[in-house]
mmCIF file of C-alpha atoms in Angstrom:
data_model
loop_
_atom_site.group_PDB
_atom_site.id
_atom_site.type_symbol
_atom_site.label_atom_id
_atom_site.label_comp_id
_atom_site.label_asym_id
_atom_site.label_seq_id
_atom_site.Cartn_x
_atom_site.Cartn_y
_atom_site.Cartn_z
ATOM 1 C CA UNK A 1 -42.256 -57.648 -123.991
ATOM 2 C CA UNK A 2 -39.841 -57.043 -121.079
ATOM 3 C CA UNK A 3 -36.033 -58.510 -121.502
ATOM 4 C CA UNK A 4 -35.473 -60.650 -118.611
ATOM 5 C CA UNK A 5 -32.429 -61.498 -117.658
ATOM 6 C CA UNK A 6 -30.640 -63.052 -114.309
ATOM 7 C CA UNK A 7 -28.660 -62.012 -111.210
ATOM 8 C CA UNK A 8 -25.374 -62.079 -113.614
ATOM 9 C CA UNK A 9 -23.021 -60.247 -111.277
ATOM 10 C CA UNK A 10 -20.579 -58.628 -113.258
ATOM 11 C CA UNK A 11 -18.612 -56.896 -111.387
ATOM 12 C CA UNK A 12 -18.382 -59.743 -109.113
ATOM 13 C CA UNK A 13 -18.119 -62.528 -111.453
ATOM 14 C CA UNK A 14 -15.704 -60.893 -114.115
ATOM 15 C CA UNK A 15 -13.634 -58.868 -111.691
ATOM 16 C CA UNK A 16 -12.505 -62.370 -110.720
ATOM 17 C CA UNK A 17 -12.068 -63.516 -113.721
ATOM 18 C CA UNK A 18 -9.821 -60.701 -114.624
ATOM 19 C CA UNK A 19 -7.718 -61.371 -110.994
ATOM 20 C CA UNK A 20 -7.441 -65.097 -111.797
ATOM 21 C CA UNK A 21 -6.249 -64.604 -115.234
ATOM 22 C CA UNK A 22 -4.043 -61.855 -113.743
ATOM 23 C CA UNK A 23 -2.900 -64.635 -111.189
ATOM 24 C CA UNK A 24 -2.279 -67.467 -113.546
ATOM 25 C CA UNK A 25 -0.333 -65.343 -116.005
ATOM 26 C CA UNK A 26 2.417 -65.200 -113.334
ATOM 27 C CA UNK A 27 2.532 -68.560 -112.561
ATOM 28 C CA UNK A 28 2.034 -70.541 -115.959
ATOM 29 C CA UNK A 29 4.604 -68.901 -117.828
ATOM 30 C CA UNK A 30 3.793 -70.662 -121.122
ATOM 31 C CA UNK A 31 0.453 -69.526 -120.960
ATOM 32 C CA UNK A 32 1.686 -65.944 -119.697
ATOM 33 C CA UNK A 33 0.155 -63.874 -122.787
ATOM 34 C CA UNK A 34 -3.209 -66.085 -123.272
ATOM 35 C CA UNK A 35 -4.047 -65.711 -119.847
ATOM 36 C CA UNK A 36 -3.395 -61.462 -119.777
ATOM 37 C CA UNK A 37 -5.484 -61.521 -123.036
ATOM 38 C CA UNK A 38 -8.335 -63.171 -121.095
ATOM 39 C CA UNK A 39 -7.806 -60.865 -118.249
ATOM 40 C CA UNK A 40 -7.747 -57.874 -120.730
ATOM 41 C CA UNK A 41 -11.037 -58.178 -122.230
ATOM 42 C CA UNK A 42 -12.529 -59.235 -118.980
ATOM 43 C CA UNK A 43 -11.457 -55.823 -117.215
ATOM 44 C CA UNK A 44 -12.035 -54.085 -120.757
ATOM 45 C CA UNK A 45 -15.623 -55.013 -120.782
ATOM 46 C CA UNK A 46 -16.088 -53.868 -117.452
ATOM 47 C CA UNK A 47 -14.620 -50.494 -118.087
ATOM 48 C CA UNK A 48 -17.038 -50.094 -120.969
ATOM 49 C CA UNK A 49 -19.412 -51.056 -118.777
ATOM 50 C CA UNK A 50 -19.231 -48.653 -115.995
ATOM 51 C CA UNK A 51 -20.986 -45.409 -115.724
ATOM 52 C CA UNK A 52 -19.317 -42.528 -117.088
ATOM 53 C CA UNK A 53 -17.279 -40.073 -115.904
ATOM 54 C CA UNK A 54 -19.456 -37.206 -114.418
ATOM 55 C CA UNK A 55 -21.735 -38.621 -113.496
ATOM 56 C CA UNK A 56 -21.983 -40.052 -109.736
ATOM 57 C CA UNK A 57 -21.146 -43.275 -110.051
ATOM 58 C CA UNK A 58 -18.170 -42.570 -111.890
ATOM 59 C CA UNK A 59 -15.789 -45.770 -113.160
ATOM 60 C CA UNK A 60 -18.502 -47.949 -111.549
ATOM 61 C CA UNK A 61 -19.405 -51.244 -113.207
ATOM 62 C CA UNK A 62 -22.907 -52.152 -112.736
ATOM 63 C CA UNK A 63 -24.274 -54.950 -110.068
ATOM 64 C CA UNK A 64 -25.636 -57.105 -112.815
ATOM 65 C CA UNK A 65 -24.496 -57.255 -116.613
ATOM 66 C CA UNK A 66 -27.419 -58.056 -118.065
ATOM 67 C CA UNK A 67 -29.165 -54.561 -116.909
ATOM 68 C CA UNK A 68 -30.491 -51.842 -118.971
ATOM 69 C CA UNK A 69 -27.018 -50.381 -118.768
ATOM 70 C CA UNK A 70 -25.416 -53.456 -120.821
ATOM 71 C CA UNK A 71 -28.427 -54.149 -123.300
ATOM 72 C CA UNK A 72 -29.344 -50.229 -124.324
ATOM 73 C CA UNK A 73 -32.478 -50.852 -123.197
ATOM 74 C CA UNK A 74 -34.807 -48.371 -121.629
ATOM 75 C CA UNK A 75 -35.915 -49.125 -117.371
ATOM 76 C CA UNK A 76 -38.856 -49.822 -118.275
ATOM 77 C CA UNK A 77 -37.954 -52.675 -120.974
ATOM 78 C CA UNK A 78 -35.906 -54.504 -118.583
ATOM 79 C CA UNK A 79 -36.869 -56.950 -115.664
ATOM 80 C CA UNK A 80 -34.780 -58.272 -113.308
ATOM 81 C CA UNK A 81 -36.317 -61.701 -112.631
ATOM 82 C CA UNK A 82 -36.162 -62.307 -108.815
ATOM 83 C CA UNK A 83 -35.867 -58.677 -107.868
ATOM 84 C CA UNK A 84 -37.972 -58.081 -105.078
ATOM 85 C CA UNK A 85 -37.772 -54.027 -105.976
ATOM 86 C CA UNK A 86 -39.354 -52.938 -109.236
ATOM 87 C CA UNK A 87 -36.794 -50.218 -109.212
ATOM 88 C CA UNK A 88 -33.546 -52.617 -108.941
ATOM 89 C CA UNK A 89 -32.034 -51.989 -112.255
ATOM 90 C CA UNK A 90 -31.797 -48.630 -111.384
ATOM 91 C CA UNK A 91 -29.543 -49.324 -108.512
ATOM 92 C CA UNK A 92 -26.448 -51.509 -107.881
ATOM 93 C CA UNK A 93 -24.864 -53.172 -104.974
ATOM 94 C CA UNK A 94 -22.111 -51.178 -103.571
ATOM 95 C CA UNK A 95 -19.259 -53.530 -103.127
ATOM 96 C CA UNK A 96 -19.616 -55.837 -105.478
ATOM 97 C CA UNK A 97 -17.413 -53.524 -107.947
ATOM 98 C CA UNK A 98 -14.359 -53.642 -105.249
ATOM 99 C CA UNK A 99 -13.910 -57.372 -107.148
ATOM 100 C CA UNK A 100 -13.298 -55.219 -110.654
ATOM 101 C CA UNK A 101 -10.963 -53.470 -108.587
ATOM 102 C CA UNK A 102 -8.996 -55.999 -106.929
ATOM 103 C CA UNK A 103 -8.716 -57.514 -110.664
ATOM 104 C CA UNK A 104 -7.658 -54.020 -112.328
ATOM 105 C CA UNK A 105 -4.719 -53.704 -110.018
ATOM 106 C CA UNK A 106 -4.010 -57.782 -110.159
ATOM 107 C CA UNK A 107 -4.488 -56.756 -114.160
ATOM 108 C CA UNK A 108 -1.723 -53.957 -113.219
ATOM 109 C CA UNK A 109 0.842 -56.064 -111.406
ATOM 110 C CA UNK A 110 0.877 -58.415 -114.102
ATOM 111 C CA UNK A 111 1.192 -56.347 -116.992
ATOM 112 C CA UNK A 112 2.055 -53.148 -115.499
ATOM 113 C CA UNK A 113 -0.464 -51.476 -118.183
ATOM 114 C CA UNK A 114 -0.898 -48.278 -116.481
ATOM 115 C CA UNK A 115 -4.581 -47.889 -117.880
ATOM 116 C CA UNK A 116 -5.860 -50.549 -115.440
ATOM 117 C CA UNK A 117 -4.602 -48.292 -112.408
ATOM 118 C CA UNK A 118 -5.462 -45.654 -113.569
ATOM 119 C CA UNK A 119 -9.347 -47.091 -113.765
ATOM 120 C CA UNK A 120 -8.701 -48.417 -110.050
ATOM 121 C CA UNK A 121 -7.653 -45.354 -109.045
ATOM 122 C CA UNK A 122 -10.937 -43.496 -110.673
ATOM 123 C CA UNK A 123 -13.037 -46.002 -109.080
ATOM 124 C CA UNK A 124 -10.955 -45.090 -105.587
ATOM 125 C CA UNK A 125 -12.123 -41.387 -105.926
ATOM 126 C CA UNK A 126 -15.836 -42.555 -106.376
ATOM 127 C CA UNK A 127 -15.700 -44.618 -103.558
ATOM 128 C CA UNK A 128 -14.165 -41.858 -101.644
ATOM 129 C CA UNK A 129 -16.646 -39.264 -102.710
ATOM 130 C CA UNK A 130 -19.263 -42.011 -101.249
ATOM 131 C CA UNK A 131 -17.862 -42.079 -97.860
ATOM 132 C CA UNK A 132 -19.794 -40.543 -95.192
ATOM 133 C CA UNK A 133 -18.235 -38.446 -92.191
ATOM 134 C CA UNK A 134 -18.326 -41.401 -90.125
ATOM 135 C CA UNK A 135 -16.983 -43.507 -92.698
ATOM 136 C CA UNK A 136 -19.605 -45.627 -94.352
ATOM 137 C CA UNK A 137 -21.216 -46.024 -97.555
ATOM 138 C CA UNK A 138 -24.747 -47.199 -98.247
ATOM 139 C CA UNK A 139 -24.469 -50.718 -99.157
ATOM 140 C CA UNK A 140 -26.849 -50.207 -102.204
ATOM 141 C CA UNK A 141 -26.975 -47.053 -104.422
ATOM 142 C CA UNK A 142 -29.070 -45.537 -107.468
ATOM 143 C CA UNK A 143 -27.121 -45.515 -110.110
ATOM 144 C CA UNK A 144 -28.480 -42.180 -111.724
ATOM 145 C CA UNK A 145 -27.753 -40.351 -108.653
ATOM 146 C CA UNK A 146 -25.629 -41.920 -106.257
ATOM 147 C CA UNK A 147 -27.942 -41.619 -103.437
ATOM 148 C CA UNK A 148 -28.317 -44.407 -100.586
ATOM 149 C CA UNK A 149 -31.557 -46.361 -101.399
ATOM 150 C CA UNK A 150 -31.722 -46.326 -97.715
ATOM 151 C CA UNK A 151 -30.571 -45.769 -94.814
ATOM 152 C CA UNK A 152 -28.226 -48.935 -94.658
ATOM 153 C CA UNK A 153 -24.531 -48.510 -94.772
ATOM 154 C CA UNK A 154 -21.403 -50.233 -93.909
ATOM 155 C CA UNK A 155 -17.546 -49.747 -93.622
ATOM 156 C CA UNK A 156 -16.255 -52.662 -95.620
ATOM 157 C CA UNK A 157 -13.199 -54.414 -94.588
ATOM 158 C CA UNK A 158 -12.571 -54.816 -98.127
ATOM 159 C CA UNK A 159 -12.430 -51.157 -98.770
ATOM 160 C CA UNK A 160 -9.856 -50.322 -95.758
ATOM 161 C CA UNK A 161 -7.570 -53.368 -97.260
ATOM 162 C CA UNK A 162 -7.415 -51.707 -100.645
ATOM 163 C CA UNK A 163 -6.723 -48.427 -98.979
ATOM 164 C CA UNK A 164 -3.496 -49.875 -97.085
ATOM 165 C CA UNK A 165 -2.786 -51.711 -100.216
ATOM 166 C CA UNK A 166 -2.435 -48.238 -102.434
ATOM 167 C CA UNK A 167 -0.687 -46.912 -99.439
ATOM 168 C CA UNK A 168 1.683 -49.609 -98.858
ATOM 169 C CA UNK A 169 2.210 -51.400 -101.923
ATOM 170 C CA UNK A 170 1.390 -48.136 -104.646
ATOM 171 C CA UNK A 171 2.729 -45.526 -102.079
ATOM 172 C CA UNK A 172 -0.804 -43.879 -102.851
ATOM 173 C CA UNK A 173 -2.515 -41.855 -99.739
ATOM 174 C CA UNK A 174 -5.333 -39.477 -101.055
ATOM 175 C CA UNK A 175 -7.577 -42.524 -100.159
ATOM 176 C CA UNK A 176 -6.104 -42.633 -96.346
ATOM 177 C CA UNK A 177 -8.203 -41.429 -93.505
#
């Protein structure tokens, strides 16, 4: 029988988990180290759950966690109950991993591990290798191939504030236009 599973958004729902822990670390000093362990294996989960390098998708953390990408389960074992698109665990929302990213650099500030940039900055370069020459990026993508599942795209304000915030705060510009 299929494995059905929810709209968890992972990306979206841990990546803020990981900048709230990131948050409260700086501001509850006695709970400084319990709160960057939480924010550790928030963003480390994540990470292990993000496609792999070479392939197109690259440092990407899927849409939803309970996907065939989380469970090891093949497509066609895995429903996504409310998808309106048989094909939806094959693809994943676009900007919903810019939350893991605000929380690996929030990760960063607070602990100044370097491993959590360095995973922003890998997610960066997919995003950038998304881009199209007028600036957008399809606002829902397969995850095998990194192709548009149509025709929609958008130019995210929440992409252009994480490129000024490598440029300004990180002094990072391969990302500028």
């Amino acid at each position: 029988t299929p494995f059905n599973c929810g709209n968890i958004y992972a990306s979206k729902f841990i990546g803020s988990v990981i900048q709230s822990e990131a948050l409260m670390s700086r501001y509850i000093p006695s709970r400084r180290e319990e709160c960057l362990e939480n924010a550790r294996k928030a963003a480390d989960l994540l990470i292990s759950l993000a496609s792999p390098e070479g392939t197109p998708l690259a440092h990407i953390p899927p849409t939803y966690y309970d996907s065939f990408l989380a469970t090891g389960l093949k497509p066609e074992q895995v429903t996504i109950v409310g998808a309106a698109d048989p094909d939806a665990q094959l693809m994943t929302m676009t900007f919903d991993p810019l939350y893991a990213l605000r929380g690996y650099l929030a990760l960063y500030d607070a602990s100044g591990e370097k491993k959590y940039f360095d995973e922003a900055i890998e997610m960066m370069r997919t995003y950038d290798r998304l881009v199209d020459s007028e600036g957008f990026v399809p606002k829902k993508l397969y995850i095998r191939t990194g192709e548009g599942v149509n025709q929609d795209g958008a130019l995210t304000g929440d992409l252009l504030i994480l490129i000024q915030q490598f440029h300004d705060q990180y002094g990072i510009t391969e990302f500028d236009p």
